[in-house]
Amino acid sequence: MQVGLRGSLAKNAGRFAAWASQKSGRGSGGVIGGRVALALDPKVLEKVSRGKKIVIVTGTNGKSTTTSMVREALKTKGRVASNVLGDNMTGGVAAALIEEGEAEFAALEVDELYVPAVARAMKPAGFVLLNLSRDQLDRVGEAGAVEARIRQAVDENPQAFVVANCDDPLIVSAAWDAKNPIWVSAGVTRTADSVTFPRTNTPVVRSGDSWHVPGSSFARPEPAWTVEDGAVVFAGAAHPLALALPGRANQGNAAQAVAAAHALGVNIDQAISQINKVTQVSGRYARRNLDGRLTRIVLAKNPAGWQESLSMVEEDACIILAVNGRIGDGEDLSWLWDVDFAPLQGRKIIVCGERRADLAVRLEYADFEFELVETPQDGLERAPQGNVDVVANYTAAHGLNNWISREYEEAK
């Protein structure tokens, strides 16, 4: 990979910054290395992406999980660069490509707002478009504005295949003009954010699994890939899944990951075999024994994500709900009132986090009984032995994962 003198200096400085961050305990190095490299050479992202077959994964929910699945599937073809810790803005993407400079492939999670700029620099082989719904209104804005950014990236990259969820009208709107669309029926958890079609500003009418926009040609495309009875179906053949990850949403994520890998020449059954091996994503989903508390962390950061996560919790589990409101989470938590907490009725619930009062008010109005503590760590101490499911938004989940690593895993 020829990047020139300036590019080489930027890469080496980025690698050193990442190493120094890790050694000093200040961070993982997954962002600072890329930022340093970009500061020294603004074109470094373009340079380090040359010669790679790159898949960009984006959407409101499921980016990290689907990226992990795509990465594992592509490993059957060669080395894969990937932002494995979920650092999905420009610095994190650059750092991932610098770290695996000789990789032939890349599976990259990219924040929705950064997709046009990142794609413009690297000219990806493909996109995976998952879903769009209300998320971090104070930073991102309404879902329709996000759709416009993703549509821009699709329009500017006619060379890319576009694996798109045909069940989500917002995603269909973004991908409608794609030169190489691959439609997948991946399902949607929440429909309230797609009642209007962005291209017409008129209502979306749903009928069963289908939808259309009256007075126009816009309607749910016929999917080439579907998920039926726990199997990915393509060209009339069913390929059974045996996912280690829970939930219907992860089956949809898997179907889109398989479709993307297949577009790059990976055998379907080989792709599924690799995807079945994904047991955790950045410390989430896997159960860890914490002094007899079999603890699993599930990330939930917006109404659609919370609704899906609440469907994943075990019936016999103590439920810890952890909510922060930092910049990384979005400081506006009014969306808590859009979440239906009914699946948790009658369960043992512990509420915690920096914005626990907001969640407590929401649950009190819904007549829930719960225990209020300060931190997720306090919640674990109050939980009985047995299964414990922690449903947490971004910084709450990240902080708890770090604490578990320090207190339990590093101690071993």
mmCIF file of C-alpha atoms in Angstrom, residues 89-332:
data_model
loop_
_atom_site.group_PDB
_atom_site.id
_atom_site.type_symbol
_atom_site.label_atom_id
_atom_site.label_comp_id
_atom_site.label_asym_id
_atom_site.label_seq_id
_atom_site.Cartn_x
_atom_site.Cartn_y
_atom_site.Cartn_z
ATOM 1 C CA MET A 89 -16.547 8.274 13.536
ATOM 2 C CA THR A 90 -13.787 9.324 11.146
ATOM 3 C CA GLY A 91 -10.931 8.936 13.632
ATOM 4 C CA GLY A 92 -11.973 5.433 14.612
ATOM 5 C CA VAL A 93 -12.392 4.352 10.994
ATOM 6 C CA ALA A 94 -8.945 5.699 10.076
ATOM 7 C CA ALA A 95 -7.359 3.996 13.094
ATOM 8 C CA ALA A 96 -8.860 0.633 12.113
ATOM 9 C CA LEU A 97 -7.497 0.832 8.577
ATOM 10 C CA ILE A 98 -4.062 1.946 9.797
ATOM 11 C CA GLU A 99 -3.927 -0.933 12.303
ATOM 12 C CA GLU A 100 -4.562 -3.556 9.601
ATOM 13 C CA GLY A 101 -2.771 -1.893 6.726
ATOM 14 C CA GLU A 102 -2.248 -5.082 4.708
ATOM 15 C CA ALA A 103 -5.817 -6.367 4.988
ATOM 16 C CA GLU A 104 -7.616 -7.088 1.736
ATOM 17 C CA PHE A 105 -11.073 -6.441 3.215
ATOM 18 C CA ALA A 106 -12.581 -4.046 5.724
ATOM 19 C CA ALA A 107 -15.841 -4.208 7.679
ATOM 20 C CA LEU A 108 -16.459 -0.772 9.135
ATOM 21 C CA GLU A 109 -19.199 0.482 11.422
ATOM 22 C CA VAL A 110 -19.831 4.148 10.580
ATOM 23 C CA ASP A 111 -21.981 6.660 12.455
ATOM 24 C CA GLU A 112 -24.919 7.703 10.288
ATOM 25 C CA LEU A 113 -23.894 11.374 10.104
ATOM 26 C CA TYR A 114 -20.348 10.515 9.003
ATOM 27 C CA VAL A 115 -21.271 8.093 6.221
ATOM 28 C CA PRO A 116 -21.115 10.585 3.293
ATOM 29 C CA ALA A 117 -17.667 11.910 4.211
ATOM 30 C CA VAL A 118 -16.185 8.496 5.008
ATOM 31 C CA ALA A 119 -17.615 6.911 1.849
ATOM 32 C CA ARG A 120 -16.388 9.819 -0.283
ATOM 33 C CA ALA A 121 -12.847 9.222 0.946
ATOM 34 C CA MET A 122 -12.722 5.448 0.554
ATOM 35 C CA LYS A 123 -15.189 4.530 -2.249
ATOM 36 C CA PRO A 124 -16.544 1.368 -0.587
ATOM 37 C CA ALA A 125 -17.409 -1.869 -2.336
ATOM 38 C CA GLY A 126 -20.710 -1.957 -0.476
ATOM 39 C CA PHE A 127 -23.047 -0.578 2.161
ATOM 40 C CA VAL A 128 -25.212 -2.383 4.688
ATOM 41 C CA LEU A 129 -28.191 -0.199 5.645
ATOM 42 C CA LEU A 130 -29.932 -1.578 8.731
ATOM 43 C CA ASN A 131 -32.742 0.650 10.044
ATOM 44 C CA LEU A 132 -33.522 4.247 10.954
ATOM 45 C CA SER A 133 -35.453 5.478 13.967
ATOM 46 C CA ARG A 134 -35.476 8.254 16.528
ATOM 47 C CA ASP A 135 -32.102 8.500 18.272
ATOM 48 C CA GLN A 136 -30.192 11.278 20.061
ATOM 49 C CA LEU A 137 -32.385 14.125 18.827
ATOM 50 C CA ASP A 138 -30.088 16.711 20.406
ATOM 51 C CA ARG A 139 -27.145 15.511 18.281
ATOM 52 C CA VAL A 140 -28.512 13.644 15.268
ATOM 53 C CA GLY A 141 -31.908 15.194 14.623
ATOM 54 C CA GLU A 142 -35.008 13.523 13.251
ATOM 55 C CA ALA A 143 -34.720 10.246 11.354
ATOM 56 C CA GLY A 144 -35.709 11.939 8.097
ATOM 57 C CA ALA A 145 -32.626 14.154 8.242
ATOM 58 C CA VAL A 146 -30.442 11.079 8.743
ATOM 59 C CA GLU A 147 -32.087 9.388 5.757
ATOM 60 C CA ALA A 148 -30.997 12.326 3.597
ATOM 61 C CA ARG A 149 -27.351 11.865 4.641
ATOM 62 C CA ILE A 150 -27.363 8.155 3.868
ATOM 63 C CA ARG A 151 -29.173 8.737 0.553
ATOM 64 C CA GLN A 152 -26.410 11.192 -0.342
ATOM 65 C CA ALA A 153 -23.744 8.556 0.307
ATOM 66 C CA VAL A 154 -25.604 5.980 -1.811
ATOM 67 C CA ASP A 155 -26.039 8.439 -4.678
ATOM 68 C CA GLU A 156 -22.361 9.422 -4.613
ATOM 69 C CA ASN A 157 -21.177 5.792 -4.752
ATOM 70 C CA PRO A 158 -22.800 4.059 -7.723
ATOM 71 C CA GLN A 159 -19.989 1.478 -7.674
ATOM 72 C CA ALA A 160 -21.189 0.065 -4.357
ATOM 73 C CA PHE A 161 -23.709 -2.694 -3.788
ATOM 74 C CA VAL A 162 -26.320 -1.682 -1.214
ATOM 75 C CA VAL A 163 -27.671 -4.320 1.166
ATOM 76 C CA ALA A 164 -30.832 -2.625 2.448
ATOM 77 C CA ASN A 165 -33.647 -3.578 4.812
ATOM 78 C CA CYS A 166 -36.781 -3.496 2.664
ATOM 79 C CA ASP A 167 -39.054 -3.594 5.751
ATOM 80 C CA ASP A 168 -37.963 -0.072 6.786
ATOM 81 C CA PRO A 169 -39.423 2.666 4.546
ATOM 82 C CA LEU A 170 -36.717 5.125 5.591
ATOM 83 C CA ILE A 171 -33.974 2.726 4.505
ATOM 84 C CA VAL A 172 -35.808 2.002 1.251
ATOM 85 C CA SER A 173 -36.014 5.735 0.580
ATOM 86 C CA ALA A 174 -32.260 6.076 1.101
ATOM 87 C CA ALA A 175 -31.456 3.101 -1.145
ATOM 88 C CA TRP A 176 -34.155 3.546 -3.815
ATOM 89 C CA ASP A 177 -31.816 4.898 -6.514
ATOM 90 C CA ALA A 178 -28.954 2.473 -5.779
ATOM 91 C CA LYS A 179 -27.428 0.977 -8.911
ATOM 92 C CA ASN A 180 -26.869 -2.378 -7.186
ATOM 93 C CA PRO A 181 -29.556 -2.861 -4.495
ATOM 94 C CA ILE A 182 -29.768 -6.111 -2.534
ATOM 95 C CA TRP A 183 -33.081 -6.121 -0.666
ATOM 96 C CA VAL A 184 -33.284 -8.053 2.607
ATOM 97 C CA SER A 185 -36.362 -8.576 4.773
ATOM 98 C CA ALA A 186 -34.680 -7.937 8.130
ATOM 99 C CA GLY A 187 -37.743 -6.715 10.041
ATOM 100 C CA VAL A 188 -38.385 -3.595 12.096
ATOM 101 C CA THR A 189 -39.067 -3.232 15.806
ATOM 102 C CA ARG A 190 -40.670 0.197 15.714
ATOM 103 C CA THR A 191 -42.788 1.733 12.962
ATOM 104 C CA ALA A 192 -43.670 5.058 14.601
ATOM 105 C CA ASP A 193 -40.641 6.792 13.076
ATOM 106 C CA SER A 194 -41.515 5.852 9.499
ATOM 107 C CA VAL A 195 -45.128 6.920 9.163
ATOM 108 C CA THR A 196 -44.152 9.379 6.410
ATOM 109 C CA PHE A 197 -42.048 8.606 3.334
ATOM 110 C CA PRO A 198 -39.158 11.095 3.017
ATOM 111 C CA ARG A 199 -39.238 11.414 -0.780
ATOM 112 C CA THR A 200 -42.916 12.371 -0.916
ATOM 113 C CA ASN A 201 -43.693 13.643 2.600
ATOM 114 C CA THR A 202 -46.881 11.582 2.430
ATOM 115 C CA PRO A 203 -48.095 8.747 4.679
ATOM 116 C CA VAL A 204 -46.832 5.178 4.559
ATOM 117 C CA VAL A 205 -49.676 2.636 4.527
ATOM 118 C CA ARG A 206 -48.919 -0.782 6.034
ATOM 119 C CA SER A 207 -50.677 -4.056 5.337
ATOM 120 C CA GLY A 208 -49.257 -7.112 7.066
ATOM 121 C CA ASP A 209 -45.564 -7.357 6.239
ATOM 122 C CA SER A 210 -45.906 -5.036 3.271
ATOM 123 C CA TRP A 211 -46.196 -1.266 2.900
ATOM 124 C CA HIS A 212 -46.698 1.295 0.158
ATOM 125 C CA VAL A 213 -47.013 5.030 -0.428
ATOM 126 C CA PRO A 214 -50.407 5.865 -2.008
ATOM 127 C CA GLY A 215 -50.298 7.859 -5.229
ATOM 128 C CA SER A 216 -46.702 6.898 -5.992
ATOM 129 C CA SER A 217 -44.565 3.971 -7.181
ATOM 130 C CA PHE A 218 -42.865 3.678 -3.800
ATOM 131 C CA ALA A 219 -43.581 0.397 -2.033
ATOM 132 C CA ARG A 220 -41.785 -2.350 -0.164
ATOM 133 C CA PRO A 221 -39.393 -3.979 -2.649
ATOM 134 C CA GLU A 222 -39.481 -7.729 -3.106
ATOM 135 C CA PRO A 223 -36.669 -9.120 -0.944
ATOM 136 C CA ALA A 224 -33.974 -11.391 -2.374
ATOM 137 C CA TRP A 225 -33.096 -12.502 1.163
ATOM 138 C CA THR A 226 -35.482 -13.312 4.020
ATOM 139 C CA VAL A 227 -35.423 -14.839 7.496
ATOM 140 C CA GLU A 228 -37.921 -17.657 7.949
ATOM 141 C CA ASP A 229 -38.177 -20.117 10.854
ATOM 142 C CA GLY A 230 -34.646 -19.398 12.049
ATOM 143 C CA ALA A 231 -33.061 -19.731 8.614
ATOM 144 C CA VAL A 232 -31.721 -17.332 5.994
ATOM 145 C CA VAL A 233 -33.553 -17.956 2.721
ATOM 146 C CA PHE A 234 -31.996 -17.048 -0.637
ATOM 147 C CA ALA A 235 -32.941 -18.208 -4.130
ATOM 148 C CA GLY A 236 -35.433 -20.677 -2.670
ATOM 149 C CA ALA A 237 -32.897 -22.407 -0.425
ATOM 150 C CA ALA A 238 -33.041 -22.211 3.397
ATOM 151 C CA HIS A 239 -29.761 -21.963 5.285
ATOM 152 C CA PRO A 240 -30.350 -22.603 9.032
ATOM 153 C CA LEU A 241 -28.945 -20.194 11.606
ATOM 154 C CA ALA A 242 -27.619 -21.251 15.004
ATOM 155 C CA LEU A 243 -26.839 -17.826 16.423
ATOM 156 C CA ALA A 244 -25.257 -17.440 19.831
ATOM 157 C CA LEU A 245 -26.803 -13.955 20.036
ATOM 158 C CA PRO A 246 -30.427 -13.592 21.181
ATOM 159 C CA GLY A 247 -33.409 -11.904 19.584
ATOM 160 C CA ARG A 248 -35.242 -11.668 16.265
ATOM 161 C CA ALA A 249 -33.339 -8.488 15.407
ATOM 162 C CA ASN A 250 -30.043 -10.373 15.393
ATOM 163 C CA GLN A 251 -31.464 -12.843 12.876
ATOM 164 C CA GLY A 252 -32.187 -9.874 10.616
ATOM 165 C CA ASN A 253 -28.681 -8.521 11.235
ATOM 166 C CA ALA A 254 -27.279 -11.929 10.299
ATOM 167 C CA ALA A 255 -29.268 -12.038 7.060
ATOM 168 C CA GLN A 256 -27.901 -8.658 5.994
ATOM 169 C CA ALA A 257 -24.348 -9.657 6.976
ATOM 170 C CA VAL A 258 -24.613 -12.878 4.947
ATOM 171 C CA ALA A 259 -25.960 -10.946 1.949
ATOM 172 C CA ALA A 260 -23.024 -8.528 2.098
ATOM 173 C CA ALA A 261 -20.454 -11.315 2.438
ATOM 174 C CA HIS A 262 -22.093 -13.223 -0.439
ATOM 175 C CA ALA A 263 -21.799 -10.119 -2.634
ATOM 176 C CA LEU A 264 -18.031 -10.273 -2.026
ATOM 177 C CA GLY A 265 -17.799 -13.937 -2.951
ATOM 178 C CA VAL A 266 -18.232 -15.721 0.390
ATOM 179 C CA ASN A 267 -20.129 -19.014 0.356
ATOM 180 C CA ILE A 268 -23.459 -18.644 2.197
ATOM 181 C CA ASP A 269 -23.047 -21.631 4.511
ATOM 182 C CA GLN A 270 -19.441 -20.671 5.294
ATOM 183 C CA ALA A 271 -20.590 -17.157 6.140
ATOM 184 C CA ILE A 272 -23.312 -18.468 8.455
ATOM 185 C CA SER A 273 -20.885 -20.870 10.145
ATOM 186 C CA GLN A 274 -18.604 -17.936 10.951
ATOM 187 C CA ILE A 275 -21.457 -15.686 12.078
ATOM 188 C CA ASN A 276 -22.728 -18.385 14.440
ATOM 189 C CA LYS A 277 -19.407 -18.056 16.292
ATOM 190 C CA VAL A 278 -20.102 -14.455 17.337
ATOM 191 C CA THR A 279 -20.881 -14.792 21.047
ATOM 192 C CA GLN A 280 -20.437 -11.223 22.242
ATOM 193 C CA VAL A 281 -19.971 -7.722 20.858
ATOM 194 C CA SER A 282 -17.759 -5.334 22.861
ATOM 195 C CA GLY A 283 -18.620 -7.152 26.088
ATOM 196 C CA ARG A 284 -22.342 -7.376 25.362
ATOM 197 C CA TYR A 285 -24.591 -10.461 25.209
ATOM 198 C CA ALA A 286 -22.160 -12.957 26.795
ATOM 199 C CA ARG A 287 -23.087 -14.149 30.306
ATOM 200 C CA ARG A 288 -20.337 -13.701 32.887
ATOM 201 C CA ASN A 289 -20.329 -15.257 36.325
ATOM 202 C CA LEU A 290 -19.911 -12.427 38.819
ATOM 203 C CA ASP A 291 -19.955 -14.095 42.233
ATOM 204 C CA GLY A 292 -22.890 -16.288 41.258
ATOM 205 C CA ARG A 293 -24.716 -13.589 39.307
ATOM 206 C CA LEU A 294 -24.805 -14.778 35.689
ATOM 207 C CA THR A 295 -24.720 -11.328 34.171
ATOM 208 C CA ARG A 296 -25.459 -10.307 30.597
ATOM 209 C CA ILE A 297 -25.325 -6.739 29.274
ATOM 210 C CA VAL A 298 -27.619 -5.651 26.436
ATOM 211 C CA LEU A 299 -27.142 -2.227 24.848
ATOM 212 C CA ALA A 300 -30.267 -0.114 24.347
ATOM 213 C CA LYS A 301 -30.033 3.553 23.425
ATOM 214 C CA ASN A 302 -33.357 4.621 21.868
ATOM 215 C CA PRO A 303 -37.020 3.494 21.807
ATOM 216 C CA ALA A 304 -36.549 0.870 19.081
ATOM 217 C CA GLY A 305 -33.405 -0.476 20.733
ATOM 218 C CA TRP A 306 -35.025 -0.668 24.156
ATOM 219 C CA GLN A 307 -38.093 -2.412 22.765
ATOM 220 C CA GLU A 308 -35.954 -5.061 21.102
ATOM 221 C CA SER A 309 -33.730 -5.467 24.169
ATOM 222 C CA LEU A 310 -36.686 -5.925 26.514
ATOM 223 C CA SER A 311 -37.830 -8.828 24.343
ATOM 224 C CA MET A 312 -34.445 -10.525 24.869
ATOM 225 C CA VAL A 313 -34.376 -10.665 28.674
ATOM 226 C CA GLU A 314 -34.726 -14.045 30.347
ATOM 227 C CA GLU A 315 -37.984 -14.787 32.173
ATOM 228 C CA ASP A 316 -36.174 -15.771 35.372
ATOM 229 C CA ALA A 317 -33.666 -12.899 35.331
ATOM 230 C CA CYS A 318 -33.375 -9.939 37.665
ATOM 231 C CA ILE A 319 -33.517 -6.857 35.427
ATOM 232 C CA ILE A 320 -31.163 -3.924 35.937
ATOM 233 C CA LEU A 321 -32.076 -0.831 33.910
ATOM 234 C CA ALA A 322 -29.169 1.636 33.644
ATOM 235 C CA VAL A 323 -29.502 5.078 32.040
ATOM 236 C CA ASN A 324 -26.946 7.881 31.646
ATOM 237 C CA GLY A 325 -27.415 11.110 29.707
ATOM 238 C CA ARG A 326 -23.950 12.086 28.553
ATOM 239 C CA ILE A 327 -23.063 13.390 25.095
ATOM 240 C CA GLY A 328 -22.433 9.852 23.861
ATOM 241 C CA ASP A 329 -25.946 8.823 24.916
ATOM 242 C CA GLY A 330 -27.777 11.959 23.920
ATOM 243 C CA GLU A 331 -28.729 14.373 26.660
ATOM 244 C CA ASP A 332 -32.429 14.427 25.744
#
